[in-house]
PDB file of C-alpha atoms in Angstrom:
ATOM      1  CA  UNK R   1      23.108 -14.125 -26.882  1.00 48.00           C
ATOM      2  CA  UNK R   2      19.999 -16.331 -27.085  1.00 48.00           C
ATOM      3  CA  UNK R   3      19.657 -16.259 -23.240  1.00 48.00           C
ATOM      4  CA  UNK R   4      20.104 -12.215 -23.157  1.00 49.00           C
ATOM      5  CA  UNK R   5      17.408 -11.679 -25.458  1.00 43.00           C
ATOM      6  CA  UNK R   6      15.134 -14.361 -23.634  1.00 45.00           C
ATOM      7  CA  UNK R   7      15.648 -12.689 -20.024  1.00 47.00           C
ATOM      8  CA  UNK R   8      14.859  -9.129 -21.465  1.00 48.00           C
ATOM      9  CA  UNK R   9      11.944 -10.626 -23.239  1.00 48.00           C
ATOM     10  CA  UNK R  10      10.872 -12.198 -19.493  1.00 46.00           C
ATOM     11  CA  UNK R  11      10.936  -8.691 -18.166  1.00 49.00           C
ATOM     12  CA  UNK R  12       9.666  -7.160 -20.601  1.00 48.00           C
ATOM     13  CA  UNK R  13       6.227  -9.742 -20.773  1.00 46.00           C
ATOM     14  CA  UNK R  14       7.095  -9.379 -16.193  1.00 47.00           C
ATOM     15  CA  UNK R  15       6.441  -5.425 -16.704  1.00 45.00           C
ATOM     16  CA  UNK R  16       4.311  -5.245 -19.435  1.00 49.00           C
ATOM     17  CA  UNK R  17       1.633  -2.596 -18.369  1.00 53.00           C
ATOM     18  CA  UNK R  18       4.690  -0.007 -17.913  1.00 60.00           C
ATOM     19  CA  UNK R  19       4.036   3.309 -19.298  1.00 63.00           C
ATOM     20  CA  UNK R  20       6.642   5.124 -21.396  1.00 64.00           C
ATOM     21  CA  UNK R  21       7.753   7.009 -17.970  1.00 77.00           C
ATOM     22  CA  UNK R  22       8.460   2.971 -16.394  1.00 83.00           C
ATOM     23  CA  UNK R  23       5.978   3.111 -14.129  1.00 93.00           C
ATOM     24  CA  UNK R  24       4.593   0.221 -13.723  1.00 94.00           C
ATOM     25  CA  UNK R  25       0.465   0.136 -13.501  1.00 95.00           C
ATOM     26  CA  UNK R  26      -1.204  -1.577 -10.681  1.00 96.00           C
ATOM     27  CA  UNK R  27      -5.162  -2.506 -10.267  1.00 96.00           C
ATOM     28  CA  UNK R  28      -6.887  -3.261  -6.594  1.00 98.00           C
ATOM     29  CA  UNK R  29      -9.810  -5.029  -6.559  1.00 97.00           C
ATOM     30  CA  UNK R  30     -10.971  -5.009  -3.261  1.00 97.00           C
ATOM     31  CA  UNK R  31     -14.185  -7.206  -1.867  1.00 97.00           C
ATOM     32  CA  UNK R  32     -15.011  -5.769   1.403  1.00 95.00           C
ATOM     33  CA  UNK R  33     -18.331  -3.398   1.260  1.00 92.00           C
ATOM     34  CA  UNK R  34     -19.697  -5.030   4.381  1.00 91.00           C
ATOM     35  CA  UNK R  35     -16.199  -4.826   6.070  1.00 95.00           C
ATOM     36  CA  UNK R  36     -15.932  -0.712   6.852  1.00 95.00           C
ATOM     37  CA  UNK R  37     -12.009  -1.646   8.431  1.00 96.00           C
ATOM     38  CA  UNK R  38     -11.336  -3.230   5.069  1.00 97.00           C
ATOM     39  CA  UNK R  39     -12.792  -0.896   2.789  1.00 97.00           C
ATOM     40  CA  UNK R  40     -10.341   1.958   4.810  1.00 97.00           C
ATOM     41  CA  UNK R  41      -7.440  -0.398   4.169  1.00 98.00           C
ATOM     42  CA  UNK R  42      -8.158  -0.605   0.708  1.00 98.00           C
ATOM     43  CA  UNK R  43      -8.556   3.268   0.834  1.00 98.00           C
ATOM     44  CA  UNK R  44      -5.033   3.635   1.470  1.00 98.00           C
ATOM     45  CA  UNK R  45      -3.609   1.115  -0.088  1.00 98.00           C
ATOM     46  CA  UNK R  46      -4.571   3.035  -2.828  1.00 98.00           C
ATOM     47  CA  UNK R  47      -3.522   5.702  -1.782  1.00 98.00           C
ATOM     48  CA  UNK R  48      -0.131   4.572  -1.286  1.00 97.00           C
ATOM     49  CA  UNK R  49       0.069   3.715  -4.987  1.00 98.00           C
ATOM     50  CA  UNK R  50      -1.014   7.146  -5.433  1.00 97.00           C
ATOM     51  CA  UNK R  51       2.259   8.511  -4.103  1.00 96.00           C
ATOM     52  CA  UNK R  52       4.535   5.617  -5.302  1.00 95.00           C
ATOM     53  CA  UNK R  53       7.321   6.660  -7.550  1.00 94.00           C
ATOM     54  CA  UNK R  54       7.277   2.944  -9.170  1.00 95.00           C
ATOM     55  CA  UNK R  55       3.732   1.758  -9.296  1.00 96.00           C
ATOM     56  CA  UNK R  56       0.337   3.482 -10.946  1.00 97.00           C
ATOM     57  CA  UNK R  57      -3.006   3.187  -9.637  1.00 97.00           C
ATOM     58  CA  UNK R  58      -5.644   2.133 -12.657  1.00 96.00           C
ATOM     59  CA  UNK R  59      -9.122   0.974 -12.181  1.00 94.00           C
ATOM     60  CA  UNK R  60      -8.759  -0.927 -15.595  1.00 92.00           C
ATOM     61  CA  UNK R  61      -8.075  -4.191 -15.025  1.00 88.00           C
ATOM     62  CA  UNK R  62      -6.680  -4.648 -18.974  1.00 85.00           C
ATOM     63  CA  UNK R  63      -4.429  -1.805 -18.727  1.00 90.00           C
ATOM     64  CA  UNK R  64      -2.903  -3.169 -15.750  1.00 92.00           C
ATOM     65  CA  UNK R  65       0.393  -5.123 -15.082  1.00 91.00           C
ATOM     66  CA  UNK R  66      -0.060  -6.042 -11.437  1.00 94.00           C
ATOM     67  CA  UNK R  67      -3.143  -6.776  -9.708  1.00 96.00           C
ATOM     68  CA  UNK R  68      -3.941  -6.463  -5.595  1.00 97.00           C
ATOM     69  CA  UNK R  69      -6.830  -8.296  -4.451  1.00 97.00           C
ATOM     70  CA  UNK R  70      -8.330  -7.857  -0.872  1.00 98.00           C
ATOM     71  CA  UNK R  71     -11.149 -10.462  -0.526  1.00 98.00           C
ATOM     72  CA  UNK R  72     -12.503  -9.165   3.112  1.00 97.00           C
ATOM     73  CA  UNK R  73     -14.563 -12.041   5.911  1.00 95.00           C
ATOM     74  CA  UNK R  74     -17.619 -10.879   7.114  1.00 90.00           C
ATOM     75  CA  UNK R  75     -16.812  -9.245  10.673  1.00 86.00           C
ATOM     76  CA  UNK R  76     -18.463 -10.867  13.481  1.00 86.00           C
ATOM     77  CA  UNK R  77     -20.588  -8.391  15.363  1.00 85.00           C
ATOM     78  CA  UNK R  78     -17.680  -7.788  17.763  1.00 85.00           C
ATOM     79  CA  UNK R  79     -15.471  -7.528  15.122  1.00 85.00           C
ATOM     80  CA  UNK R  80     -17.486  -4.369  13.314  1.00 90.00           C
ATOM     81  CA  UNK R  81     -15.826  -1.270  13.120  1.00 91.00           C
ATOM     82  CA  UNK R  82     -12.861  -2.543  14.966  1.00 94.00           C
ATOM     83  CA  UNK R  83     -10.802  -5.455  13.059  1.00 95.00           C
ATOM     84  CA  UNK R  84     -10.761  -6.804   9.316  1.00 96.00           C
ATOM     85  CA  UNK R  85      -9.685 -10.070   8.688  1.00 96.00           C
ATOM     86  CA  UNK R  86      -8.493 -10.924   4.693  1.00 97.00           C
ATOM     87  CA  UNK R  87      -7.125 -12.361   2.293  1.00 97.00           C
ATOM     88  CA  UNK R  88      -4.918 -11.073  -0.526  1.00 97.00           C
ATOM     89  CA  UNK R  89      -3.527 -11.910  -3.343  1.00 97.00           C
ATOM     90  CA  UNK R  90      -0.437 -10.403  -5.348  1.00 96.00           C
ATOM     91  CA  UNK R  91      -0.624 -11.173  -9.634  1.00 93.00           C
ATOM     92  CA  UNK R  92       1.659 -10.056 -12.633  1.00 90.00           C
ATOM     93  CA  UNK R  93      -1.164 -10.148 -15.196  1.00 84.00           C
ATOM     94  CA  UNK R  94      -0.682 -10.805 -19.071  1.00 70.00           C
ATOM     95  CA  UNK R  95       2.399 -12.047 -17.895  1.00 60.00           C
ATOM     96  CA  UNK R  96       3.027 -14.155 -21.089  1.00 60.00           C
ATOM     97  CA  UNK R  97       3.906 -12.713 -24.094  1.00 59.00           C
ATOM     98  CA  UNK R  98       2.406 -15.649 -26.699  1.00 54.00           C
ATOM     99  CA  UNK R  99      -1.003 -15.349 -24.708  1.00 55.00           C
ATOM    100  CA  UNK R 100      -2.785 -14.208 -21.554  1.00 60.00           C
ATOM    101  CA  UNK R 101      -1.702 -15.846 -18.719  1.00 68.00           C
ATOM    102  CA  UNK R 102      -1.712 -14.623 -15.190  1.00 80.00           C
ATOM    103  CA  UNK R 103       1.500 -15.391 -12.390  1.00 83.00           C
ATOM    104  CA  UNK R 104       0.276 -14.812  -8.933  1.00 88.00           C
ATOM    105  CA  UNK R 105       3.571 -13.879  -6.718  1.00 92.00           C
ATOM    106  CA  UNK R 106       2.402 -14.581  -2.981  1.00 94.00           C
ATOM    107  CA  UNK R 107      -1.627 -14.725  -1.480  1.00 96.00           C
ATOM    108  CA  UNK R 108      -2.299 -14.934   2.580  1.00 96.00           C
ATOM    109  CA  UNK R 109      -4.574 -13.591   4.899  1.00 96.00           C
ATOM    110  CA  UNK R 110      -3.934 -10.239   6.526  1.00 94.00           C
ATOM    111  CA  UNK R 111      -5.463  -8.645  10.136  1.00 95.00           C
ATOM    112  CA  UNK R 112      -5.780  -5.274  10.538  1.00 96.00           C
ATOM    113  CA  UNK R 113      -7.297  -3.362  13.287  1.00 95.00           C
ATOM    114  CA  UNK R 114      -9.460   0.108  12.612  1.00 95.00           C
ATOM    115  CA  UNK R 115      -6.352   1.968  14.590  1.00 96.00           C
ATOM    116  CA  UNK R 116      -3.799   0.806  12.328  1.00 97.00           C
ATOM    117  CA  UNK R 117      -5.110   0.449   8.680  1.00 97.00           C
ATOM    118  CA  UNK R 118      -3.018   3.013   7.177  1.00 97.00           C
ATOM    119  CA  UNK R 119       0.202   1.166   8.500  1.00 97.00           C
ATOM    120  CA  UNK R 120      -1.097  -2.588   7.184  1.00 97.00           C
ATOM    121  CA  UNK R 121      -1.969  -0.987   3.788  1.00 97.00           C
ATOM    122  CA  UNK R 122       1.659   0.085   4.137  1.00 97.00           C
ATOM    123  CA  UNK R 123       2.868  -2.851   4.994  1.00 97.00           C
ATOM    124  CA  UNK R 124       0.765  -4.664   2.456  1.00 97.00           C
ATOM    125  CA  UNK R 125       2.364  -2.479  -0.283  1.00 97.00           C
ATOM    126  CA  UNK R 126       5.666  -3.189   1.074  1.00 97.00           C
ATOM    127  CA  UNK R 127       5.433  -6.916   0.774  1.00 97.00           C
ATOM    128  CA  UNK R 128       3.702  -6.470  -2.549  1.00 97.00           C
ATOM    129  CA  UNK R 129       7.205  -4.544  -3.662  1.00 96.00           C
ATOM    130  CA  UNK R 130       9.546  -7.658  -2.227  1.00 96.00           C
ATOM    131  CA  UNK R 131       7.639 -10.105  -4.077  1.00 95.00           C
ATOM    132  CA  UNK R 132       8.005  -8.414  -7.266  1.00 93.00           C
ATOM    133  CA  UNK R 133      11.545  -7.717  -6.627  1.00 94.00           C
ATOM    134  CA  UNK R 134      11.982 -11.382  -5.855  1.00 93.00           C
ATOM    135  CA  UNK R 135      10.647 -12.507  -9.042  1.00 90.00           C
ATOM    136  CA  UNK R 136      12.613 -10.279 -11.558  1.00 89.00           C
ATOM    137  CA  UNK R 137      15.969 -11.280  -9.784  1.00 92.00           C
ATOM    138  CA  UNK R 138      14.685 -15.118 -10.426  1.00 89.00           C
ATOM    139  CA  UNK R 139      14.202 -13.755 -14.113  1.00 86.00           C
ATOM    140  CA  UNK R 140      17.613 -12.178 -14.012  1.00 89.00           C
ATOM    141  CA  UNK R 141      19.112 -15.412 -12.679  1.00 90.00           C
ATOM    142  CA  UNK R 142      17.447 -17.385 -14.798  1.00 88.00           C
ATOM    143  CA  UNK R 143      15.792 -19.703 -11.712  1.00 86.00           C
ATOM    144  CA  UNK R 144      12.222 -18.755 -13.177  1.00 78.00           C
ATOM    145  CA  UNK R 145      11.030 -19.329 -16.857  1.00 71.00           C
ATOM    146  CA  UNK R 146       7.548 -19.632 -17.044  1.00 60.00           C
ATOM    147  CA  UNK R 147       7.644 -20.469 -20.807  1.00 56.00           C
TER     148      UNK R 147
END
């Protein structure tokens, strides 16, 4: 009984910014205002959390249960206009119950060129979904207790 009530607690802390409807509420902070291919990636990888069943778009960072960050390079002047290179980062946030403590689920770096930035903030979103899959079967199993 004790380990029932300690993996529901797990996803409950794992989901915690869900709203009474279950979805669950995501920020993106994006760093990439001298990166014009990044700033259209972030575009619509917002966008795609706009029209996600599962996940909300908020720009408050406190009301949030996931966070995406996009931390953009400054493009070479070749680069301008045509490619952004990355990095990102995927976090549960207030993930423990007793206190604030944030779990980040996968980072890398990401290239994207200008004719394609719709399908990498796709594909960005997609991988974001896995790794959050991922972790609440490791709940479920009990291979993850961050307690």
């Amino acid at each position: 009984m004790r380990a029932i009530v300690t993996v529901v607690s797990l996803l409950i802390s794992a989901t915690s910014a869900l709203g009474q409807d279950g979805v669950a509420n995501i920020n993106v902070y994006s760093q990439c205002d001298n990166d014009s291919v990044g700033r259209q990636v972030s575009y619509y990888l917002k966008e795609t959390i706009r029209k996600s069943s599962r996940y909300r778009l908020v720009e408050e960072y406190s009301k949030a249960g996931y966070q995406i960050s996009l931390v953009c390079a400054d493009p070479d002047a070749n680069d301008v206009g045509v490619r952004t290179i990355f990095s990102y980062s995927f976090v549960v946030l207030n993930f423990r119950p007793k206190g604030f403590y944030d779990y980040q689920l996968n980072h890398g770096i990401y290239r994207c060129g200008s004719g394609k930035v719709e399908s990498c903030a796709k594909g960005l979103m997609a991988s974001f979904d896995d790794e959050v899959s991922k972790m609440k079967k490791r709940i479920i199993a009990g291979d993850f207790d961050p307690f």
